[in-house]
């Protein structure tokens, strides 16, 4: 029995070492799907696909920087900072990442493809993914030891139950109106700052997020995604009271 528990202990040590050496992953797949479904995105089942694409080493350099902004300076995010990242969309040479610009970049790609008459829905799947990453505290703060050590566990706080709890996301959704890119940039900054704040708080308190905190963040992402869908002319399925 003692050997067994020692084996389990060493296995979990190896496992946590392996997990913590992986680069930032973001909310796990079911959490991503649930945010997109709660927002009323008809392609919600594709919302984890950007992480699938990222897992191919050939695509990783282009894709991974779209999923976070490390904000090493700890700066308050504003619309100007969001807009300054747009030209870095899909660019690999960027240590800090450019999640905020990627959201706008994906929406521009959607509009461009729509105008060309091609099947245009996939850029929105990328957008849905990035908007969910936006509320994840560890995607908006420095990639320090705290971030590395606690990333995976915080990605998965509600993963086991979230598919049965769409209501917990939808309950706190708010109505947001986006009429132009300036509105969009401002709304992206707002969500980013809530994530930064929570990121600072859990660092100070040396702890993981609670389920409630995660659901609150997911609601913010779903609210923004719902507004984005309306902004690009889709009719999201989900009701926001
Ligand atoms: Zn991601």
Coordinates of C-alpha atoms and ligand atoms in Angstrom, one line a residue:
X1 CA 0.0 0.0 0.0
X2 CA 2.8 2.3 0.9
X3 CA 4.5 1.6 -2.5
X4 CA 1.3 2.3 -4.3
X5 CA 0.8 5.7 -2.6
X6 CA 4.5 6.5 -3.2
X7 CA 4.0 5.6 -6.9
X8 CA 0.9 7.8 -7.1
X9 CA 2.8 10.7 -5.4
X10 CA 5.7 10.5 -7.8
X11 CA 3.4 10.1 -10.8
X12 CA 1.5 13.2 -9.8
X13 CA 4.7 15.1 -9.3
X14 CA 5.8 14.1 -12.8
X15 CA 2.4 15.0 -14.1
X16 CA 2.3 18.4 -12.5
X17 CA 5.8 19.1 -13.8
X18 CA 4.8 18.2 -17.3
X19 CA 1.6 20.3 -17.1
X20 CA 3.4 23.3 -15.7
X21 CA 6.0 23.2 -18.4
X22 CA 3.4 23.5 -21.1
X23 CA 2.7 27.0 -22.5
X24 CA -0.4 28.9 -21.7
X25 CA -3.5 26.9 -22.8
X26 CA -6.5 28.9 -21.6
X27 CA -9.9 27.6 -20.4
X28 CA -10.2 24.0 -21.2
X29 CA -12.3 22.9 -24.2
X30 CA -15.7 22.4 -22.6
X31 CA -15.5 25.8 -20.9
X32 CA -14.8 27.4 -24.3
X33 CA -17.7 25.6 -25.9
X34 CA -20.0 26.7 -23.0
X35 CA -19.2 30.3 -23.3
X36 CA -19.9 30.3 -27.0
X37 CA -23.1 28.4 -26.6
X38 CA -24.3 30.6 -23.7
X39 CA -23.7 33.6 -26.0
X40 CA -25.9 32.1 -28.7
X41 CA -23.2 31.4 -31.3
X42 CA -24.5 28.8 -33.7
X43 CA -21.0 27.4 -34.3
X44 CA -20.4 27.0 -30.5
X45 CA -19.1 23.5 -31.1
X46 CA -16.1 24.9 -33.0
X47 CA -15.1 27.3 -30.2
X48 CA -12.2 25.0 -29.0
X49 CA -10.9 24.5 -32.5
X50 CA -8.3 27.3 -32.2
X51 CA -6.5 25.4 -29.5
X52 CA -6.7 22.3 -31.7
X53 CA -5.0 24.3 -34.5
X54 CA -2.4 25.6 -32.0
X55 CA -1.5 22.1 -31.0
X56 CA 0.2 21.5 -34.4
X57 CA 3.7 22.7 -34.0
X58 CA 3.7 24.3 -37.5
X59 CA 0.8 26.5 -36.6
X60 CA 1.7 27.2 -33.0
X61 CA 4.0 30.2 -33.6
X62 CA 1.3 32.0 -35.6
X63 CA -1.6 31.1 -33.5
X64 CA -0.5 31.1 -29.9
X65 CA 0.2 34.8 -29.5
X66 CA -3.4 35.4 -30.3
X67 CA -4.5 33.8 -27.1
X68 CA -2.9 36.0 -24.4
X69 CA -1.5 39.4 -23.5
X70 CA 1.0 39.0 -20.7
X71 CA 0.9 42.7 -19.8
X72 CA 4.3 42.6 -18.1
X73 CA 4.1 46.3 -17.2
X74 CA 0.8 45.7 -15.4
X75 CA -0.8 48.6 -17.2
X76 CA -4.5 49.4 -17.2
X77 CA -5.9 48.3 -20.5
X78 CA -7.6 51.0 -22.6
X79 CA -9.0 51.2 -26.2
X80 CA -5.8 52.6 -27.6
X81 CA -3.8 49.6 -26.2
X82 CA -6.4 47.3 -27.8
X83 CA -6.1 49.0 -31.2
X84 CA -2.3 49.0 -31.1
X85 CA -2.3 45.2 -31.0
X86 CA -4.5 44.7 -34.1
X87 CA -1.6 44.8 -36.6
X88 CA 0.1 42.1 -34.7
X89 CA -2.7 39.6 -35.3
X90 CA -1.3 36.3 -36.5
X91 CA 2.3 37.6 -36.1
X92 CA 4.7 35.2 -34.4
X93 CA 7.4 37.7 -33.4
X94 CA 5.7 39.1 -30.2
X95 CA 6.8 37.9 -26.8
X96 CA 4.0 39.5 -24.9
X97 CA 1.1 38.3 -27.1
X98 CA -1.7 40.3 -28.6
X99 CA -5.0 38.7 -27.5
X100 CA -6.9 42.0 -27.6
X101 CA -5.9 42.8 -31.2
X102 CA -6.6 39.3 -32.3
X103 CA -10.3 39.7 -31.3
X104 CA -10.6 42.7 -33.7
X105 CA -8.4 41.0 -36.3
X106 CA -10.7 37.9 -36.4
X107 CA -13.8 40.1 -36.7
X108 CA -12.1 42.0 -39.6
X109 CA -11.3 38.7 -41.2
X110 CA -14.9 37.6 -40.9
X111 CA -16.2 40.8 -42.5
X112 CA -13.6 40.5 -45.3
X113 CA -14.4 36.9 -46.1
X114 CA -18.1 37.6 -46.0
X115 CA -17.7 40.4 -48.6
X116 CA -15.8 38.0 -50.8
X117 CA -18.7 35.6 -50.8
X118 CA -16.7 32.7 -49.3
X119 CA -17.8 30.5 -46.4
X120 CA -17.0 33.0 -43.7
X121 CA -17.9 31.5 -40.4
X122 CA -14.6 30.2 -39.2
X123 CA -13.0 33.5 -38.3
X124 CA -15.9 33.9 -35.9
X125 CA -14.9 30.6 -34.3
X126 CA -11.5 32.1 -33.6
X127 CA -13.2 35.2 -32.4
X128 CA -15.4 33.2 -30.0
X129 CA -12.3 31.5 -28.6
X130 CA -10.3 34.7 -28.1
X131 CA -13.3 36.4 -26.4
X132 CA -13.4 33.6 -23.9
X133 CA -9.6 33.7 -23.3
X134 CA -10.1 37.5 -22.6
X135 CA -11.8 36.9 -19.2
X136 CA -9.1 34.4 -18.0
X137 CA -6.9 36.2 -15.5
X138 CA -3.8 34.3 -16.3
X139 CA -4.1 35.3 -20.0
X140 CA -4.0 39.0 -19.0
X141 CA -1.2 39.1 -16.6
X142 CA 2.6 38.3 -16.5
X143 CA 3.6 34.8 -17.2
X144 CA 5.5 34.5 -13.9
X145 CA 6.0 31.5 -11.7
X146 CA 2.5 31.9 -10.2
X147 CA 1.0 31.9 -13.7
X148 CA 3.1 28.9 -14.8
X149 CA 2.4 26.8 -11.7
X150 CA -1.3 27.5 -11.5
X151 CA -2.3 27.9 -15.1
X152 CA -3.6 24.5 -15.8
X153 CA -5.6 24.1 -12.6
X154 CA -7.3 27.5 -13.1
X155 CA -8.1 26.7 -16.7
X156 CA -10.1 23.7 -15.5
X157 CA -11.9 25.0 -12.4
X158 CA -15.4 24.5 -13.8
X159 CA -14.5 22.1 -16.7
X160 CA -16.1 19.1 -15.1
X161 CA -19.5 20.7 -14.6
X162 CA -19.8 23.6 -17.0
X163 CA -21.7 21.7 -19.7
X164 CA -24.5 21.3 -17.3
X165 CA -24.3 24.8 -16.0
X166 CA -24.9 27.1 -19.0
X167 CA -27.5 28.9 -16.9
X168 CA -24.7 29.9 -14.4
X169 CA -23.1 31.7 -17.3
X170 CA -26.2 33.1 -18.8
X171 CA -27.7 34.3 -15.5
X172 CA -25.2 37.1 -15.1
X173 CA -25.0 38.1 -18.8
X174 CA -25.4 41.8 -19.5
X175 CA -26.6 43.6 -22.6
X176 CA -23.8 45.4 -24.3
X177 CA -24.2 47.5 -27.5
X178 CA -21.4 47.7 -30.0
X179 CA -21.9 50.0 -33.0
X180 CA -18.4 50.4 -34.2
X181 CA -14.8 49.3 -33.6
X182 CA -14.3 52.1 -31.0
X183 CA -17.1 50.6 -28.9
X184 CA -15.6 47.1 -29.4
X185 CA -12.1 48.2 -28.3
X186 CA -13.6 49.8 -25.2
X187 CA -15.6 46.7 -24.3
X188 CA -12.6 44.5 -24.8
X189 CA -10.6 46.7 -22.4
X190 CA -13.3 46.5 -19.8
X191 CA -13.3 42.7 -19.7
X192 CA -9.5 42.6 -19.8
X193 CA -9.3 44.9 -16.8
X194 CA -11.7 42.7 -14.8
X195 CA -9.4 39.7 -15.6
X196 CA -6.2 41.7 -14.6
X197 CA -7.8 42.7 -11.3
X198 CA -8.8 39.1 -10.4
X199 CA -5.3 37.9 -11.6
X200 CA -3.7 40.4 -9.2
X201 CA -6.0 39.4 -6.4
X202 CA -5.4 35.6 -6.6
X203 CA -1.6 36.3 -6.7
X204 CA -1.8 38.4 -3.6
X205 CA -3.9 35.7 -1.9
X206 CA -1.8 32.9 -3.4
X207 CA -4.8 30.9 -4.4
X208 CA -6.8 29.6 -7.3
X209 CA -10.1 31.1 -8.6
X210 CA -13.3 30.0 -7.0
X211 CA -16.1 28.5 -9.2
X212 CA -18.1 31.7 -8.6
X213 CA -15.3 33.9 -9.8
X214 CA -14.9 31.7 -12.9
X215 CA -18.6 31.9 -13.8
X216 CA -18.6 35.6 -13.4
X217 CA -15.6 35.9 -15.8
X218 CA -17.3 33.5 -18.2
X219 CA -20.4 35.6 -18.2
X220 CA -18.4 38.7 -19.1
X221 CA -17.0 36.8 -22.1
X222 CA -20.4 35.5 -23.1
X223 CA -21.9 39.0 -22.9
X224 CA -19.2 40.4 -25.1
X225 CA -19.5 37.6 -27.6
X226 CA -23.2 38.0 -27.7
X227 CA -22.7 41.7 -28.5
X228 CA -20.1 40.9 -31.1
X229 CA -22.5 38.5 -32.9
X230 CA -25.1 41.2 -33.1
X231 CA -22.5 43.7 -34.2
X232 CA -21.4 41.5 -37.2
X233 CA -25.0 40.9 -38.2
X234 CA -25.6 37.5 -36.8
X235 CA -28.7 36.8 -34.7
X236 CA -27.5 35.1 -31.6
X237 CA -29.8 32.4 -30.3
X238 CA -29.4 33.1 -26.7
X239 CA -31.7 35.3 -24.8
X240 CA -30.2 38.1 -22.7
X241 CA -32.7 39.6 -20.3
Ligands
LIG1 ZN1 -6.8 29.8 -26.2

